[in-house]
Coordinates of C-alpha atoms and ligand atoms in Angstrom, one line a residue:
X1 CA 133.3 104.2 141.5
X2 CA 135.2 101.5 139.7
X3 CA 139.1 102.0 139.0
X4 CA 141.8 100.3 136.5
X5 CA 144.6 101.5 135.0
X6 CA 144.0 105.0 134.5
X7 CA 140.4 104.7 134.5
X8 CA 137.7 105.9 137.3
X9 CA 134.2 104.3 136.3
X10 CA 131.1 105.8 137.8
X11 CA 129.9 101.9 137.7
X12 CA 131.7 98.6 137.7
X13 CA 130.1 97.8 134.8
X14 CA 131.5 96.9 131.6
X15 CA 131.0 95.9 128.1
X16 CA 132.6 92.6 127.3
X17 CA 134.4 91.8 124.3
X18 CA 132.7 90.1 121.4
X19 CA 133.9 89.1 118.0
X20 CA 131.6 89.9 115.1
X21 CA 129.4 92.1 117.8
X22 CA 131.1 94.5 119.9
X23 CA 132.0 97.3 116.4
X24 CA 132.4 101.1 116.9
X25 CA 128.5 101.2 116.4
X26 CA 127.3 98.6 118.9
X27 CA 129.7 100.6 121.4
X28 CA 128.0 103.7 120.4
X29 CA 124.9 102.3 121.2
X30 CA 125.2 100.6 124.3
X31 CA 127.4 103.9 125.7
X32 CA 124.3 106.1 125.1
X33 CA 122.3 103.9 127.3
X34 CA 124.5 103.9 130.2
X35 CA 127.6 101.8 129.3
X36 CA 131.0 103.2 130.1
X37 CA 134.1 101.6 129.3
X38 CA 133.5 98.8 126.6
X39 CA 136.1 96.7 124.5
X40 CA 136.6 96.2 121.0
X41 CA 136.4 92.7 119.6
X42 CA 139.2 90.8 119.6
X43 CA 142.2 91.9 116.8
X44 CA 144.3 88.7 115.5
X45 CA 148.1 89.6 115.7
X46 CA 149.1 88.3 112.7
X47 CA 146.4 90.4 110.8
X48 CA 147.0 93.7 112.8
X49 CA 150.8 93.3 111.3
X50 CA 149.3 93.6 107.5
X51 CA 146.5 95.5 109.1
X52 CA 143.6 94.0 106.5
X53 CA 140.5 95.8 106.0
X54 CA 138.5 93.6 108.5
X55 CA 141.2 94.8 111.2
X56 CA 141.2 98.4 110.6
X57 CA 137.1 98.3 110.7
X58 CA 137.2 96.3 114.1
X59 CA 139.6 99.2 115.2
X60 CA 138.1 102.2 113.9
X61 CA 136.5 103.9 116.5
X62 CA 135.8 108.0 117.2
X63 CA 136.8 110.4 119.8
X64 CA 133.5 109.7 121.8
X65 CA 134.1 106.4 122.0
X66 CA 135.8 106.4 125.3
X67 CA 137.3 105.0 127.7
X68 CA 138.1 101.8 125.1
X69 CA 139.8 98.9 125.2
X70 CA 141.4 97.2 122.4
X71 CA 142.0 93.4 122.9
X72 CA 144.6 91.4 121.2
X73 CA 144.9 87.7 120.0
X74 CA 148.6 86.3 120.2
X75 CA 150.6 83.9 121.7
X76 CA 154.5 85.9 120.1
X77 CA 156.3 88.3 122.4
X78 CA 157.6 89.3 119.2
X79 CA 154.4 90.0 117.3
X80 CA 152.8 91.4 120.2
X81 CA 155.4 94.3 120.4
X82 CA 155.1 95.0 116.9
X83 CA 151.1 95.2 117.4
X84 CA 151.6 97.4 120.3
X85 CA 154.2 99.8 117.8
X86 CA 151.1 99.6 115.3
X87 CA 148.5 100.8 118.1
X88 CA 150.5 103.6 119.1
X89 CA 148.9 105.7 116.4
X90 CA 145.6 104.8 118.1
X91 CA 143.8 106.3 120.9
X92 CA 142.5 103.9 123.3
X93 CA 142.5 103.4 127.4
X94 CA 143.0 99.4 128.3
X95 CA 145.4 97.0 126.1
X96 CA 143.8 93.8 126.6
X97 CA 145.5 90.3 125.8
X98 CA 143.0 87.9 125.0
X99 CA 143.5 84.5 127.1
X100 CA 139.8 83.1 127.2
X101 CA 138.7 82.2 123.7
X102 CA 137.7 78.5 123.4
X103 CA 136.8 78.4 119.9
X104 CA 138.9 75.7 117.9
X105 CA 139.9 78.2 115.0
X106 CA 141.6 80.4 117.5
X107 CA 143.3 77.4 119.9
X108 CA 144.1 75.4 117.1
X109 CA 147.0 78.0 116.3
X110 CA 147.6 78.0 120.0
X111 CA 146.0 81.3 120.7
X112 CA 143.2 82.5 123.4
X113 CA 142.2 79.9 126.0
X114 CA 145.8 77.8 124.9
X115 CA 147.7 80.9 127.2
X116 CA 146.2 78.9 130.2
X117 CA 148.0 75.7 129.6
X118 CA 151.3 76.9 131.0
X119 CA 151.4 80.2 133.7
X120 CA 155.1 80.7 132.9
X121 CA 154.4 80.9 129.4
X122 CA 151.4 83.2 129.9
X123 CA 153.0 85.3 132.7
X124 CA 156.2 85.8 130.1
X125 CA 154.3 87.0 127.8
X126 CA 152.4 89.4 129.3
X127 CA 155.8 91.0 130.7
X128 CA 156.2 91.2 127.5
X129 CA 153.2 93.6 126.6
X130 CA 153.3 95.1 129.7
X131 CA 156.5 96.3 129.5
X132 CA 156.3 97.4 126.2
X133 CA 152.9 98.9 126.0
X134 CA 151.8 102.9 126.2
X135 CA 148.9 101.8 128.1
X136 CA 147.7 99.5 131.1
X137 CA 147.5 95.9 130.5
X138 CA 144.6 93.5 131.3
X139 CA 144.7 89.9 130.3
X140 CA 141.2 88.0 129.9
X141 CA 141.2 84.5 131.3
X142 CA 138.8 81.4 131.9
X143 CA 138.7 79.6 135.2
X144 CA 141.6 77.2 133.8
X145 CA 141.9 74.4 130.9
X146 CA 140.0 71.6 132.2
X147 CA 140.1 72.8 136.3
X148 CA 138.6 75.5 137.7
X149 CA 140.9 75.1 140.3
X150 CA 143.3 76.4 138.0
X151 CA 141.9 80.1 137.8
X152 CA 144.1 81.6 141.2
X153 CA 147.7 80.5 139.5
X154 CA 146.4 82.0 136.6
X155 CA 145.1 85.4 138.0
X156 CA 148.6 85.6 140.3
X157 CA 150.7 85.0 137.3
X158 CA 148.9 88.0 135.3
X159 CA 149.5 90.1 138.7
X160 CA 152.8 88.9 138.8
X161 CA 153.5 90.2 135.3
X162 CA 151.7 93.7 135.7
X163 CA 148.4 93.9 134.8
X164 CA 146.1 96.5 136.3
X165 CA 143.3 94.4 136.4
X166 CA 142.2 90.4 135.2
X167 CA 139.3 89.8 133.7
X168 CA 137.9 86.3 134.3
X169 CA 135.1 84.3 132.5
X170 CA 133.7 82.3 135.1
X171 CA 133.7 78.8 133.3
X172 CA 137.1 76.5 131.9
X173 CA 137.7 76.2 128.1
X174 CA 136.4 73.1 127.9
X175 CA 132.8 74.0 129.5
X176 CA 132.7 76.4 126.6
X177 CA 129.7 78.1 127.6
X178 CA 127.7 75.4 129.0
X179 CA 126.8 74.9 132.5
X180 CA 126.3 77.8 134.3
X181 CA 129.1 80.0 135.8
X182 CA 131.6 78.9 138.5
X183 CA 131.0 81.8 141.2
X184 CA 132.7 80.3 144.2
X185 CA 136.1 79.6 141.7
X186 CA 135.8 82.7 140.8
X187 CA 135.5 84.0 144.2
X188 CA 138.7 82.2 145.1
X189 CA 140.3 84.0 142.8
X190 CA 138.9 87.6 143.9
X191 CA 140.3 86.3 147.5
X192 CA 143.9 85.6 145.8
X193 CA 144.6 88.4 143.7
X194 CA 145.3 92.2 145.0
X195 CA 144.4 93.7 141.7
X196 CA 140.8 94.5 140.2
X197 CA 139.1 91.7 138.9
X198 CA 136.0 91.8 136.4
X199 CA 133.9 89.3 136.8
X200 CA 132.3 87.5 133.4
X201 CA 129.4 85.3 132.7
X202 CA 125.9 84.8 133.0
X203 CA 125.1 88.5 134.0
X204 CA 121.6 88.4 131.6
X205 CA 119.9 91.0 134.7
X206 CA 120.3 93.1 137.3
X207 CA 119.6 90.3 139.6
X208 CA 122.4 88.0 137.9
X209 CA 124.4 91.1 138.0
X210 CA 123.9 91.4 142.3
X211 CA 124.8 88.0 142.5
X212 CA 128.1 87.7 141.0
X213 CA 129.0 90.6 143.2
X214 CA 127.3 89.4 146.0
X215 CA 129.1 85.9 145.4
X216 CA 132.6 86.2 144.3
X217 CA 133.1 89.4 145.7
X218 CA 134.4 91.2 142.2
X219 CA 135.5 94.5 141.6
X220 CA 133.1 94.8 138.2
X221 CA 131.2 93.1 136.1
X222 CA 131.3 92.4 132.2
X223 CA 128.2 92.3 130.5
X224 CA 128.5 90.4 126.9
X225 CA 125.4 88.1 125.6
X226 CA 123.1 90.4 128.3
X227 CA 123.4 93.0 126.0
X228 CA 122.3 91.8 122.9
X229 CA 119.3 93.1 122.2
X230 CA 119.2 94.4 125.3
X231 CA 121.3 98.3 126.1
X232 CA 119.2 98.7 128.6
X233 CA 120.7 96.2 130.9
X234 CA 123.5 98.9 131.9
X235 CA 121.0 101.2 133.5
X236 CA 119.0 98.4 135.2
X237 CA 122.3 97.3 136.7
X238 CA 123.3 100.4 137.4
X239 CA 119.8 101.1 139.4
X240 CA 119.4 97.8 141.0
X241 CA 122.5 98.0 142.4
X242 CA 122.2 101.6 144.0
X243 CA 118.5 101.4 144.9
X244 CA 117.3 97.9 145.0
X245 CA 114.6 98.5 142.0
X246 CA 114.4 97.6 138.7
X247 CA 113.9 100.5 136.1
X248 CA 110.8 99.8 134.1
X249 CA 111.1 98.0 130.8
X250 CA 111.4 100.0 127.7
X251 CA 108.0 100.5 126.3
X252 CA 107.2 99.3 122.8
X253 CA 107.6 102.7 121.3
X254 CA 110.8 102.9 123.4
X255 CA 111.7 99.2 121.7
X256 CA 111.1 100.3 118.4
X257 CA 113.4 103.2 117.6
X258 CA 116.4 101.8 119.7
X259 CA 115.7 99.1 117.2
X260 CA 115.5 101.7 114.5
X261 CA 118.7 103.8 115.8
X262 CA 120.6 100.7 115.8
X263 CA 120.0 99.6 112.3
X264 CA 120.4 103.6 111.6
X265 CA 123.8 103.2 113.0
X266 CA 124.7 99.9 111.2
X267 CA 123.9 101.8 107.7
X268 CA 126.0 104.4 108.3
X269 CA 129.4 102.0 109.5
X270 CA 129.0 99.1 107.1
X271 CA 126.3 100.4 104.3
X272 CA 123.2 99.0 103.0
X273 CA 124.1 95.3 102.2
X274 CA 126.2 94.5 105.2
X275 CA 124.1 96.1 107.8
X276 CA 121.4 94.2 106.6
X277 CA 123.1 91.3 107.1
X278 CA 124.6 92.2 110.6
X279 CA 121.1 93.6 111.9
X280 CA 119.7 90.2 111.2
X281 CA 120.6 88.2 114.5
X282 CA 119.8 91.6 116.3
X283 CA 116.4 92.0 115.0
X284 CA 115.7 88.3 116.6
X285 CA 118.2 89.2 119.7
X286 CA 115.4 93.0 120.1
X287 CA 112.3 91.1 119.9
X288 CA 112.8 87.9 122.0
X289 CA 110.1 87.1 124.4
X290 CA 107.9 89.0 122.2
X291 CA 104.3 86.9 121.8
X292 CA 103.2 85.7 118.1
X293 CA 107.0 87.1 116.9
X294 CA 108.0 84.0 115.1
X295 CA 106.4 84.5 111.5
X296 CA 108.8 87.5 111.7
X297 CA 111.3 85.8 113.0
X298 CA 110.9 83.2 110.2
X299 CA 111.6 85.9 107.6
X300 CA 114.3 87.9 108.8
X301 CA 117.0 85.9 106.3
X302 CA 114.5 87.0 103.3
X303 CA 115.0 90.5 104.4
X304 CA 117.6 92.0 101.6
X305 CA 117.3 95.7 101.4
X306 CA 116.8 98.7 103.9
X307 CA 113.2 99.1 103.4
X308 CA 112.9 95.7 104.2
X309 CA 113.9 95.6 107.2
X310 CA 112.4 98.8 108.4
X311 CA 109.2 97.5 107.0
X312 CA 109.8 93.9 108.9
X313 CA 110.4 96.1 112.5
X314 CA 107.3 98.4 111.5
X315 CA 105.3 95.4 111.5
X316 CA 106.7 94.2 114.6
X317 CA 105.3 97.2 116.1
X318 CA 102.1 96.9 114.9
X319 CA 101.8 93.2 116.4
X320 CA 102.8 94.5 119.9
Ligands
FMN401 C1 129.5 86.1 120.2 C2 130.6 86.1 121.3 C3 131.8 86.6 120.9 C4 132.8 86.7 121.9 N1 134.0 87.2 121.6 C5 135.0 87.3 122.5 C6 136.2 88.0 122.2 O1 136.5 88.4 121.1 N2 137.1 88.1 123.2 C7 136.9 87.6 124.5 O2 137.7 87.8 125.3 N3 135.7 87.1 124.8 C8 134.8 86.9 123.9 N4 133.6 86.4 124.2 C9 133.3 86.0 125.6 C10 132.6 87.1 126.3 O3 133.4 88.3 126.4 C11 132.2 86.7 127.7 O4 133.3 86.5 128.5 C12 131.3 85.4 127.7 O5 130.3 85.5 126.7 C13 130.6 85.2 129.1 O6 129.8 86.3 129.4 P1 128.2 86.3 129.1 O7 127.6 85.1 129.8 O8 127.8 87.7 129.7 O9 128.0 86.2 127.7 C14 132.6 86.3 123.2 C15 131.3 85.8 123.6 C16 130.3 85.7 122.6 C17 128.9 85.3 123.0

């Protein structure tokens, strides 16, 4: 049993946020094999304020897809409140203030991973939200800036401020996502914090899974890139961690209609064209490690229309 804000979890195991992945029907899919709290991707403030057409589809969700957490991009108290005024019309769980993203389009306008600069500035504004928002608060952090070392003041500034639970990212903004995760920083943290934390990074198994519990002590785990591809991590988490065994693999019949579900899914959210498109990266994220898969591989930007690509994963099936 995992609990945050409102929430009881039967695991501590989460979906992560990811921008341009993590839509209502990724969620869908990963919930019916096992996932179950998972976050949207993240939602720019300025753009919830005019709420554009790419905001509105990040946010549309449905009533089974719950518990949900919406997170937010903003460095304005202002802008923040009105975004939480905006939300209210929306049903959702966790309210999530994005202070992790290292991407230079984002901290060029001082946004994401720039909160970790200054903790007064961070812990202000997430008074701020807290206050002001219908629903608990987390805040989603990296280790620190440039030093890992950073990550405790960090986590005891969001505490300070009222979140129910951080979650951290177990590298700085400027590893981006090289090296491999920090788990003794984040471990200090766990030790300095009385609040949940959710660990994040590098959980790719089961195993990797044990051992960020095992090593920093966390309250949960988030699973992002582990999951691409891959819904059946949740369950083999989930096992592992209750019985010490790993669930067998999906077989290749198994494979091949989550693969077709999925697209299924992405047909009916975004239409022909655009699922297409999207289902592209996830046809090569489904059939990684899969022998004599790269002349398929090769052709996956070459696939243009529906019966493309369920012809390109039929023929995947056949070479398995
Ligand atoms: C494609 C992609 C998009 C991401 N988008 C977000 C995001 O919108 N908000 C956020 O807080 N983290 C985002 N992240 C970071 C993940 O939530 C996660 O913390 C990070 O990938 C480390 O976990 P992993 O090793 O399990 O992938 C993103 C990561 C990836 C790979």
């Amino acid at each position: 049993m995992f609990k945050f804000g409102n929430l009881s979890l039967s695991t501590p195991i989460i979906l992560a946020p990811m921008a341009g992945i993590t839509s209502y029907p990724v969620r869908m899919l990963n919930r019916r094999f096992g996932c179950e709290f998972a976050f949207t991707e993240m939602v720019d403030a300025n753009s919830l304020n005019y709420t554009s057409r790419k905001t509105i589809e990040i946010l549309r969700t449905g009533s089974e897809d719950r518990p949900l957490g919406i997170q937010l991009l903003g460095n304005d108290a202002d802008q923040l409140r009105q975004n939480i005024d905006i939300l209210r019309d929306w049903e959702f769980d966790i309210l999530d203030l994005n202070a992790a993203c290292p991407q230079r389009k984002v901290t060029r306008r001082d946004k994401g991973a720039c909160l970790l600069k200054s903790t007064r500035r961070l812990n202000k504004l997430l008074k701020v939200v807290v206050k002001h928002s219908h629903v608990p608060v987390t805040v989603k952090i990296r280790l620190g800036w440039d030093d890992p070392e950073q990550g405790r003041d960090i986590a005891l500034c969001a505490q300070d401020a009222g979140v129910c639970a951080v979650i951290v990212h177990g590298r700085t903004k400027i590893q981006m996502f090289t090296g491999t995760v920090d788990y003794a920083s984040l471990k200090k943290v766990k030790d300095a914090v009385n609040i949940p934390v959710i660990a994040s990074g590098d959980v790719f198994s089961a195993q990797l899974a044990k051992k960020m519990f095992d090593e920093t002590g966390a309250d949960a785990v988030a699973v992002a890139r582990g999951s691409l591809g891959n819904p059946w991590i949740f369950k083999e988490i989930e096992t592992f961690l209750k019985t010490g065994k790993i669930p067998l693999r999906p077989s290749s019949d198994e494979l091949v209609q989550t693969m077709k579900l999925h697209f299924d899914m992405f047909n009916e959210f975004y239409g022909e064209q655009r699922s297409v498109v999207n289902f592209r990266s996830f046809f090569i994220w489904y059939t990684r490690g899969a022998v004599g898969v790269r002349p398929l591989r090769n052709r996956i930007s070459q696939v243009k229309t529906k019966q493309d690509m369920l012809d390109l994963i039929d023929e995947f099936r056949n070479n398995l």
